[in-house]
Coordinates of C-alpha atoms and ligand atoms in Angstrom, one line a residue:
M1 CA 23.5 -12.5 47.1
N2 CA 23.7 -11.2 43.6
W3 CA 21.6 -8.2 42.3
P4 CA 18.8 -10.0 40.5
H5 CA 18.0 -11.9 43.7
V6 CA 17.8 -8.7 45.6
I7 CA 15.3 -7.4 43.1
E8 CA 13.1 -10.5 43.6
I9 CA 12.4 -9.8 47.2
I10 CA 11.5 -6.2 47.0
T11 CA 8.4 -4.4 45.8
P12 CA 7.2 -4.5 42.2
A13 CA 7.5 -0.7 41.8
W14 CA 11.2 -1.0 42.7
R15 CA 11.7 -3.9 40.3
R16 CA 10.2 -1.8 37.5
L17 CA 12.8 0.9 38.3
V18 CA 15.9 -1.2 38.5
I19 CA 16.9 -2.2 34.9
R20 CA 20.5 -1.2 34.6
S21 CA 23.5 -0.2 36.8
V22 CA 26.6 1.9 36.4
A23 CA 29.9 0.8 38.1
A24 CA 31.8 3.1 40.4
R25 CA 34.8 3.8 38.1
P26 CA 32.9 4.9 34.9
L27 CA 30.6 7.0 37.1
A28 CA 33.6 8.7 38.7
T29 CA 35.0 9.5 35.3
L30 CA 31.6 11.1 34.3
I31 CA 31.4 13.0 37.5
R32 CA 35.0 14.4 37.2
S33 CA 34.1 15.6 33.7
S34 CA 31.3 17.8 35.0
L35 CA 32.4 18.6 38.6
Q36 CA 32.3 22.2 39.7
T37 CA 34.7 23.1 42.4
D38 CA 32.9 26.0 44.1
G39 CA 30.8 25.4 47.3
P40 CA 30.9 22.5 49.7
A41 CA 32.2 19.2 48.3
Y42 CA 29.0 17.2 48.8
Q43 CA 27.0 19.9 47.0
S44 CA 29.3 19.9 44.0
L45 CA 29.1 16.1 43.9
A46 CA 25.3 16.1 44.1
E47 CA 25.0 18.9 41.5
S48 CA 27.3 17.0 39.2
I49 CA 25.2 13.8 39.4
R50 CA 22.0 15.8 39.0
R51 CA 23.4 17.3 35.8
L52 CA 24.3 13.8 34.5
I53 CA 20.7 12.8 35.2
A54 CA 19.2 15.9 33.6
D55 CA 21.4 15.5 30.5
G56 CA 20.3 11.9 30.1
R57 CA 23.8 10.5 30.7
L58 CA 22.4 8.6 33.7
L59 CA 19.0 7.2 32.8
D60 CA 15.9 6.7 34.9
G61 CA 16.2 3.4 36.6
T62 CA 20.0 3.2 36.7
R63 CA 21.4 1.7 40.0
L64 CA 24.3 3.8 41.3
P65 CA 27.3 2.2 43.0
S66 CA 27.2 2.0 46.8
E67 CA 28.4 4.9 48.8
R68 CA 31.5 2.9 49.7
E69 CA 32.3 2.0 46.1
L70 CA 31.9 5.6 44.9
T71 CA 34.0 6.9 47.8
T72 CA 36.9 4.7 46.8
A73 CA 36.6 5.5 43.1
L74 CA 36.4 9.2 43.7
G75 CA 39.0 9.4 46.5
V76 CA 36.8 11.6 48.6
S77 CA 35.4 11.1 52.1
R78 CA 32.5 8.7 52.8
T79 CA 30.6 11.6 54.5
T80 CA 30.8 13.6 51.2
V81 CA 29.3 10.8 49.2
A82 CA 26.6 10.0 51.8
A83 CA 25.6 13.7 52.0
A84 CA 25.5 14.0 48.2
Y85 CA 23.3 10.9 47.9
A86 CA 21.1 12.3 50.7
R87 CA 20.7 15.6 48.9
L88 CA 19.7 13.9 45.6
R89 CA 17.1 11.9 47.6
E90 CA 15.7 15.1 49.0
Q91 CA 15.5 16.6 45.5
G92 CA 13.7 13.5 44.2
Y93 CA 16.5 12.3 41.9
L94 CA 17.4 9.1 43.9
L95 CA 15.4 6.4 45.5
S96 CA 17.3 4.3 48.1
R97 CA 16.4 1.1 49.9
R98 CA 18.5 -0.4 52.7
G99 CA 20.4 -3.3 51.3
A100 CA 19.4 -2.7 47.8
G101 CA 21.2 0.4 46.7
S102 CA 20.2 3.7 45.2
V103 CA 18.4 4.1 41.9
V104 CA 18.1 7.2 39.7
Q105 CA 14.6 8.5 39.1
L106 CA 13.4 11.6 37.3
P107 CA 11.3 13.8 39.6
G108 CA 8.0 14.6 37.9
N109 CA 9.8 14.6 34.6
R110 CA 7.7 12.1 32.7
V111 CA 6.9 13.7 29.4
S112 CA 3.2 14.0 28.8
A113 CA 1.7 13.9 25.4
G114 CA -0.8 16.8 25.4
P115 CA -0.7 19.5 22.8
L116 CA 0.7 22.9 23.4
S117 CA -2.1 25.3 24.0
P118 CA -3.2 27.6 22.5
E119 CA -2.9 26.6 18.9
P120 CA -0.1 28.5 17.0
S121 CA -1.0 31.4 14.8
A122 CA 0.3 31.8 11.3
D123 CA 3.1 33.9 12.6
V124 CA 4.5 31.0 14.6
I125 CA 7.7 29.4 13.2
D126 CA 7.3 25.7 13.5
L127 CA 10.6 24.0 14.4
S128 CA 8.9 20.9 15.9
I129 CA 8.9 19.2 12.5
A130 CA 12.4 18.5 11.1
A131 CA 11.3 17.9 7.5
P132 CA 12.0 20.1 4.5
P133 CA 9.3 21.1 2.0
A134 CA 9.0 19.1 -1.3
V135 CA 11.8 19.2 -3.8
P136 CA 11.4 21.6 -6.6
G137 CA 9.7 19.9 -9.6
L138 CA 7.4 17.7 -7.5
A139 CA 4.4 18.7 -9.7
A140 CA 6.3 17.4 -12.8
L141 CA 6.9 14.1 -11.0
Y142 CA 3.1 13.8 -10.4
E143 CA 2.4 14.8 -14.0
S144 CA 4.6 12.0 -15.4
A145 CA 3.1 9.6 -12.9
L146 CA -0.4 10.5 -14.0
Q147 CA 0.4 9.5 -17.5
R148 CA 1.2 6.0 -16.3
L149 CA -1.8 5.7 -14.1
P150 CA -4.3 4.5 -16.8
L151 CA -2.1 1.4 -17.3
A152 CA -1.7 0.7 -13.6
A153 CA -5.5 1.3 -13.1
Q154 CA -6.2 -1.8 -15.2
G155 CA -5.2 -4.0 -12.3
S156 CA -6.9 -4.3 -8.9
G157 CA -4.7 -1.7 -7.3
Y158 CA -3.7 -4.1 -4.6
A159 CA 0.1 -4.8 -4.5
P160 CA 0.8 -5.3 -0.8
W161 CA 4.6 -5.5 -1.3
G162 CA 4.7 -2.5 -3.6
L163 CA 4.9 -2.0 -7.4
G164 CA 7.6 -4.1 -9.0
E165 CA 9.2 -1.1 -10.7
L166 CA 9.5 0.7 -7.4
R167 CA 10.9 -2.3 -5.5
Q168 CA 13.5 -2.7 -8.3
A169 CA 14.5 1.0 -8.0
I170 CA 14.9 0.8 -4.3
A171 CA 16.9 -2.4 -4.6
D172 CA 19.2 -0.7 -7.1
R173 CA 19.9 2.1 -4.7
Y174 CA 21.0 -0.5 -2.1
V175 CA 23.3 -2.0 -4.7
Q176 CA 24.8 1.5 -5.3
R177 CA 25.3 1.8 -1.6
G178 CA 27.3 -1.4 -1.5
L179 CA 24.7 -3.9 -0.4
P180 CA 23.5 -6.5 -3.0
T181 CA 19.7 -6.6 -2.8
E182 CA 17.0 -8.3 -4.8
P183 CA 13.7 -6.5 -5.4
E184 CA 11.9 -9.4 -3.6
Q185 CA 13.6 -8.3 -0.3
I186 CA 11.9 -4.8 -0.5
L187 CA 8.5 -4.2 0.9
V188 CA 7.0 -0.8 0.2
T189 CA 5.1 0.9 3.0
S190 CA 3.4 4.2 3.6
G191 CA 6.5 5.8 5.2
A192 CA 9.4 4.7 7.4
L193 CA 7.3 4.9 10.6
S194 CA 4.9 2.3 9.2
A195 CA 7.8 0.3 8.1
M196 CA 9.3 0.1 11.5
S197 CA 6.0 -0.6 13.2
V198 CA 5.6 -3.6 10.9
V199 CA 9.0 -4.8 11.9
F200 CA 8.5 -4.3 15.6
H201 CA 5.2 -6.1 15.5
A202 CA 6.7 -8.9 13.5
L203 CA 9.8 -9.5 15.6
A204 CA 9.2 -8.2 19.1
G205 CA 6.7 -9.5 21.5
P206 CA 5.2 -8.2 24.8
G207 CA 7.9 -7.5 27.4
D208 CA 10.8 -8.0 24.9
R209 CA 13.6 -5.5 25.1
V210 CA 14.6 -3.3 22.2
M211 CA 17.8 -1.4 22.5
V212 CA 17.6 2.2 21.3
E213 CA 19.8 5.2 21.4
S214 CA 18.8 8.0 23.9
P215 CA 18.1 10.5 22.4
T216 CA 16.2 8.9 19.5
Y217 CA 13.3 9.6 17.2
P218 CA 10.3 9.8 19.5
N219 CA 7.8 8.1 17.2
A220 CA 10.1 5.1 17.0
L221 CA 9.9 4.8 20.9
A222 CA 6.1 5.0 20.6
A223 CA 6.2 2.3 17.9
V224 CA 8.3 0.0 20.0
R225 CA 5.9 0.5 22.9
A226 CA 2.8 -0.1 20.7
S227 CA 4.2 -3.5 19.8
G228 CA 4.3 -4.4 23.5
A229 CA 8.1 -4.3 23.7
R230 CA 10.1 -2.1 26.0
P231 CA 12.8 0.3 24.7
V232 CA 16.0 0.2 26.7
G233 CA 18.3 3.2 26.2
V234 CA 22.1 2.8 25.6
L235 CA 23.9 4.4 28.5
G236 CA 26.5 7.1 27.7
V237 CA 26.9 10.5 26.2
S238 CA 24.0 12.0 24.4
E239 CA 25.7 13.3 21.3
R240 CA 26.9 10.1 19.5
L241 CA 26.6 6.4 19.9
D242 CA 29.4 5.0 22.0
P243 CA 30.3 1.4 21.0
D244 CA 31.5 0.6 24.6
A245 CA 28.1 1.7 26.0
V246 CA 26.4 -0.5 23.3
E247 CA 28.4 -3.5 24.4
L248 CA 27.6 -2.9 28.0
T249 CA 23.9 -2.5 27.3
L250 CA 23.9 -5.7 25.2
R251 CA 25.5 -7.6 28.1
Q252 CA 23.4 -6.1 30.9
Q253 CA 20.0 -6.1 29.1
S254 CA 20.2 -8.9 26.5
P255 CA 17.9 -7.1 24.1
G256 CA 16.7 -9.2 21.1
L257 CA 16.4 -6.2 18.8
A258 CA 18.2 -2.9 18.4
Y259 CA 16.7 0.2 16.7
L260 CA 19.5 2.5 15.5
I261 CA 19.8 5.6 13.4
L262 CA 23.4 5.4 12.2
D263 CA 23.0 7.9 9.3
F264 CA 22.6 11.6 10.3
H265 CA 20.7 10.7 13.4
N266 CA 17.5 12.5 14.4
P267 CA 18.0 14.5 16.6
T268 CA 21.8 14.6 16.9
G269 CA 22.8 14.6 13.2
A270 CA 25.6 12.1 14.1
L271 CA 27.0 9.7 11.4
A272 CA 28.4 6.4 12.7
D273 CA 31.8 5.9 11.1
E274 CA 32.9 2.6 9.5
P275 CA 34.8 1.1 12.5
T276 CA 31.7 1.8 14.7
R277 CA 29.5 0.0 12.2
A278 CA 31.8 -3.0 12.0
R279 CA 32.0 -3.1 15.9
L280 CA 28.3 -2.9 16.2
A281 CA 27.8 -5.7 13.8
R282 CA 30.2 -7.9 15.7
A283 CA 28.8 -7.0 19.2
T284 CA 25.2 -7.5 18.2
A285 CA 26.0 -10.8 16.5
R286 CA 27.7 -12.1 19.6
Q287 CA 24.7 -11.2 21.8
R288 CA 22.1 -12.4 19.2
C289 CA 20.6 -9.0 18.9
Q290 CA 19.1 -8.1 15.5
V291 CA 19.6 -4.6 14.3
I292 CA 16.9 -2.5 12.6
A293 CA 18.7 0.4 10.9
D294 CA 16.6 3.4 10.2
E295 CA 18.1 5.0 7.1
S296 CA 15.4 7.7 6.6
L297 CA 18.0 10.4 6.6
V298 CA 20.9 8.7 4.7
E299 CA 20.5 10.8 1.5
L300 CA 21.0 14.1 3.4
D301 CA 24.7 14.0 3.2
L302 CA 25.9 17.7 3.1
A303 CA 29.6 17.0 2.8
T304 CA 30.9 17.5 -0.7
P305 CA 28.6 17.2 -3.7
D306 CA 30.6 14.4 -5.3
E307 CA 30.8 12.3 -2.1
R308 CA 30.1 8.6 -2.7
P309 CA 26.8 7.4 -1.2
I310 CA 27.1 6.1 2.4
V311 CA 27.6 2.3 2.6
A312 CA 24.4 0.6 3.9
Y313 CA 24.8 -0.9 7.4
G314 CA 23.5 -4.2 5.9
A315 CA 26.9 -4.5 4.2
Y316 CA 28.5 -5.0 7.6
D317 CA 25.6 -7.0 9.1
R318 CA 23.7 -9.3 6.7
T319 CA 21.2 -10.2 9.4
S320 CA 20.1 -6.6 9.9
I321 CA 16.8 -5.1 8.6
A322 CA 16.7 -1.6 7.1
V323 CA 13.9 0.8 7.0
G324 CA 14.0 3.8 4.6
S325 CA 11.9 6.6 3.2
L326 CA 11.5 9.3 0.6
S327 CA 10.1 11.7 3.2
K328 CA 13.3 13.6 3.7
A329 CA 15.0 13.2 0.3
V330 CA 11.8 14.1 -1.8
W331 CA 8.8 14.9 0.3
G332 CA 7.0 13.8 3.5
G333 CA 3.6 14.1 1.8
L334 CA 4.4 11.2 -0.5
R335 CA 4.2 8.8 2.4
I336 CA 6.5 6.3 0.7
G337 CA 8.8 4.2 2.7
W338 CA 10.1 0.6 2.7
I339 CA 11.6 -2.3 4.5
R340 CA 14.7 -4.2 3.3
V341 CA 14.4 -7.7 4.8
P342 CA 17.0 -10.5 4.9
P343 CA 15.6 -13.6 3.3
R344 CA 15.2 -15.5 6.6
D345 CA 12.8 -12.9 8.0
L346 CA 10.7 -12.3 4.8
T347 CA 7.8 -14.6 5.6
A348 CA 7.3 -13.2 9.1
V349 CA 7.6 -9.6 8.1
R350 CA 5.2 -10.1 5.1
R351 CA 2.7 -11.8 7.2
T352 CA 2.7 -9.0 9.7
L353 CA 2.6 -6.4 7.1
L354 CA -0.6 -7.9 5.7
S355 CA -2.2 -7.6 9.1
L356 CA -1.4 -3.8 9.4
E357 CA -1.7 -2.4 5.9
L358 CA -2.3 -3.4 2.3
G359 CA 0.4 -1.3 0.6
A360 CA 1.0 2.3 -0.3
A361 CA -1.1 4.3 -2.7
T362 CA -0.5 3.5 -6.4
L363 CA -0.2 7.1 -7.6
E364 CA 2.4 7.9 -5.0
Q365 CA 4.4 4.8 -5.8
L366 CA 4.4 5.9 -9.5
V367 CA 5.6 9.3 -8.3
A368 CA 8.4 7.5 -6.4
V369 CA 9.4 5.6 -9.5
E370 CA 9.7 8.9 -11.3
A371 CA 11.7 10.4 -8.4
F372 CA 14.1 7.5 -8.6
S373 CA 14.5 8.0 -12.3
R374 CA 16.1 11.4 -11.6
F375 CA 17.2 10.8 -8.1
D376 CA 20.7 12.2 -8.4
V377 CA 19.4 15.6 -9.6
L378 CA 16.7 15.8 -6.9
V379 CA 19.0 14.8 -4.1
A380 CA 21.7 17.3 -5.3
E381 CA 19.1 20.1 -5.1
R382 CA 17.9 18.9 -1.7
R383 CA 21.4 18.8 -0.3
A384 CA 22.2 22.3 -1.7
S385 CA 19.2 23.9 0.1
Q386 CA 19.8 22.0 3.3
R387 CA 23.4 23.1 3.3
A388 CA 22.4 26.7 2.9
S389 CA 19.9 26.4 5.8
R390 CA 22.3 24.6 8.0
D391 CA 25.0 27.1 7.5
A392 CA 22.6 30.0 8.2
L393 CA 21.4 28.4 11.4
V394 CA 25.0 27.8 12.6
T395 CA 25.9 31.5 11.8
A396 CA 22.8 32.8 13.6
L397 CA 23.5 30.7 16.7
H398 CA 27.2 31.7 16.7
D399 CA 26.2 35.4 16.4
L400 CA 23.2 35.5 18.7
R401 CA 23.7 32.6 21.2
P402 CA 27.4 31.9 21.4
D403 CA 26.9 30.1 24.7
W404 CA 24.6 27.4 23.2
G405 CA 26.9 24.4 22.3
F406 CA 26.5 22.1 19.3
T407 CA 28.6 20.0 16.9
V408 CA 28.0 20.9 13.3
P409 CA 26.7 17.7 11.7
R410 CA 27.8 16.5 8.3
G411 CA 24.2 15.9 7.3
G412 CA 20.6 15.4 8.3
T413 CA 18.1 17.9 9.4
S414 CA 18.9 19.4 12.8
L415 CA 21.3 20.7 15.3
W416 CA 21.3 19.2 18.8
C417 CA 21.9 22.2 21.0
N418 CA 23.3 22.0 24.5
L419 CA 21.9 24.8 26.6
P420 CA 23.8 26.6 29.4
A421 CA 21.2 25.3 32.0
P422 CA 19.0 22.2 32.1
R423 CA 15.8 24.0 31.2
G424 CA 15.0 22.8 27.7
S425 CA 11.3 22.1 28.2
E426 CA 10.8 25.5 29.8
L427 CA 12.6 27.1 26.8
C428 CA 10.2 25.4 24.5
Q429 CA 7.2 26.8 26.4
A430 CA 8.7 30.3 26.5
A431 CA 9.6 30.0 22.8
F432 CA 6.0 29.3 22.0
E433 CA 5.0 32.5 23.7
H434 CA 7.6 34.3 21.5
G435 CA 6.3 32.6 18.2
V436 CA 8.5 29.5 17.8
R437 CA 7.4 25.9 18.2
L438 CA 10.3 23.8 19.3
A439 CA 10.9 20.2 20.5
P440 CA 12.6 19.8 23.9
G441 CA 15.4 17.3 24.4
A442 CA 13.3 15.4 26.9
S443 CA 10.9 14.3 24.1
F444 CA 13.8 12.4 22.5
G445 CA 14.9 10.6 25.7
V446 CA 13.8 7.1 26.5
D447 CA 12.9 8.1 30.0
G448 CA 12.7 11.9 29.6
G449 CA 15.8 13.6 31.0
L450 CA 17.9 15.5 28.4
E451 CA 16.8 18.8 29.9
S452 CA 20.0 20.5 28.8
W453 CA 19.1 19.9 25.1
V454 CA 16.8 21.1 22.4
R455 CA 16.7 20.1 18.8
I456 CA 16.8 23.0 16.3
P457 CA 16.0 21.8 12.7
Y458 CA 17.4 23.5 9.6
T459 CA 14.6 22.6 7.2
L460 CA 13.3 26.2 6.8
P461 CA 14.8 29.0 4.7
P462 CA 17.8 30.8 6.0
D463 CA 16.0 34.1 6.8
T464 CA 13.3 32.3 8.8
L465 CA 15.9 30.4 10.8
R466 CA 17.6 33.7 11.7
T467 CA 14.3 35.1 12.9
A468 CA 13.7 31.9 14.8
V469 CA 17.0 32.2 16.6
E470 CA 16.3 35.8 17.5
R471 CA 13.0 34.8 19.1
L472 CA 14.6 31.8 20.9
G473 CA 17.2 34.2 22.3
T474 CA 14.5 36.6 23.6
A475 CA 12.6 33.6 25.0
W476 CA 15.6 32.3 26.8
D477 CA 16.5 35.7 28.3
S478 CA 12.9 36.2 29.4
M479 CA 12.8 32.9 31.4
I480 CA 16.3 32.5 32.7
G481 CA 15.8 35.1 35.4
R482 CA 12.7 33.4 36.9
P483 CA 12.4 30.1 38.9
A484 CA 12.1 26.8 37.0
R485 CA 8.6 25.6 36.2
A486 CA 7.1 22.6 34.4
A487 CA 6.3 22.6 30.7
E488 CA 4.7 20.4 28.1
P489 CA 6.1 19.4 24.7
P490 CA 4.3 19.7 21.3
A491 CA 1.9 16.8 20.4
L492 CA 3.6 15.9 17.1
I493 CA 7.4 15.8 16.6
A494 CA 8.8 14.6 13.4
Ligands
PLP501 C1 14.7 8.9 12.0 C2 13.4 9.0 11.4 N1 12.7 7.9 11.1 C3 11.5 7.9 10.5 C4 10.8 9.1 10.3 C5 9.4 9.0 9.7 O1 9.5 8.9 8.3 P1 8.3 8.8 7.4 O2 7.8 10.1 7.1 O3 8.8 8.1 6.2 O4 7.3 7.9 8.1 C6 11.4 10.3 10.6 C7 10.7 11.5 10.4 O5 11.1 12.5 11.0 C8 12.7 10.2 11.2 O6 13.4 11.3 11.5

């Protein structure tokens, strides 16, 4: 009997859980990479699997190999594996049914959406929003836009696809980034989140699967769910997208859509290299999965100032849809984003857009036109200040918390920090008591988990970031001596 048939004859709750599986050999490799050798063998094995679950490398609902298969792959005794599985069951990390295998579950680790209480005072450093303040000169952009307003105001003010001049400027930027684009393919929205919501509503239906990275941008997960679709996480390591894991997920889950952040990922900061993009394009085409590339952070390249712009993913995959935004490059308060749609999907996406919004505000679109007219200068300034903040945060962490691991990203807005113990949500709670609001790794996981991680943005000035790291260090030291307890994430994470 193959696995799907087994699922059919067991309970609905069980069926909800079982959505993916991991084979014995890859699991053995993951286990060996994190195995501690002290203590009884079964305890080390259980602890290693528990850490893989807490880190989000094994997702909620993943079926583990049978005891016999894992015994062979690891070359240990059957008793060791049986005892390790039994321990994980006791701890609530595994659910086993006779004849149907063992499935990972997260004990009481569903992330709830309530706000942190009490409300933060003015002294709280807010690291839950990874967005910089407006570029210098924003007021001048508004003044220039105001001068054009009387002419624009002669029309009705309704331009649901966006002002022609702005659509042209956005299309021109795609051309600079190696992707021929007509202004007709651009639909202006009020921000990238609106843009992706339109796309999910247009192209995904109830019950459809949308492949996402885990971790990923939490509001995108909410947007997928709001369309009725179900996000399915790519298995694998939590720091960068693994093309092998993508291929496996495509084969196992057959998602019709994939939502990916390939450019300075939020929260990891990772940039997908060219071979990865090319492989993604081939793999998704093979499995008839359409990619929605979120390019909100693409302009925040902190490499060298004269670096050429990053080639748009659409240049590798002509069927993909892109969503973009001025929120990170210019200012989040503008609320200007867009969708770049391949011709075959234009009608469906336009129709859906009209059911959800009637276009972005005219004055802000005029400001965006002004911003594009001096984009290189604005982006250079943005990159310089982001670079200074990133470097200050890296130095502060190296000085004050050398045991917190991270890869310094080439761009984006945040460091994805690996803590010495899987207590990220608790750290965020303790940090709040010490005057820092922070987003736990669990908020970025498709099914929670990721308890060994926190996202630390570098969108505040260098001195503030150093103070924040000092407070985070005190918070960590204050909680690490006491037993683990449950904690709630902030209500809004951006
Ligand atoms: C990856 C990603 N996409 C989209 C957004 C939302 O962008 P906007 O402000 O344009 O709606 C954010 C904001 O943090 C983000 O990080």
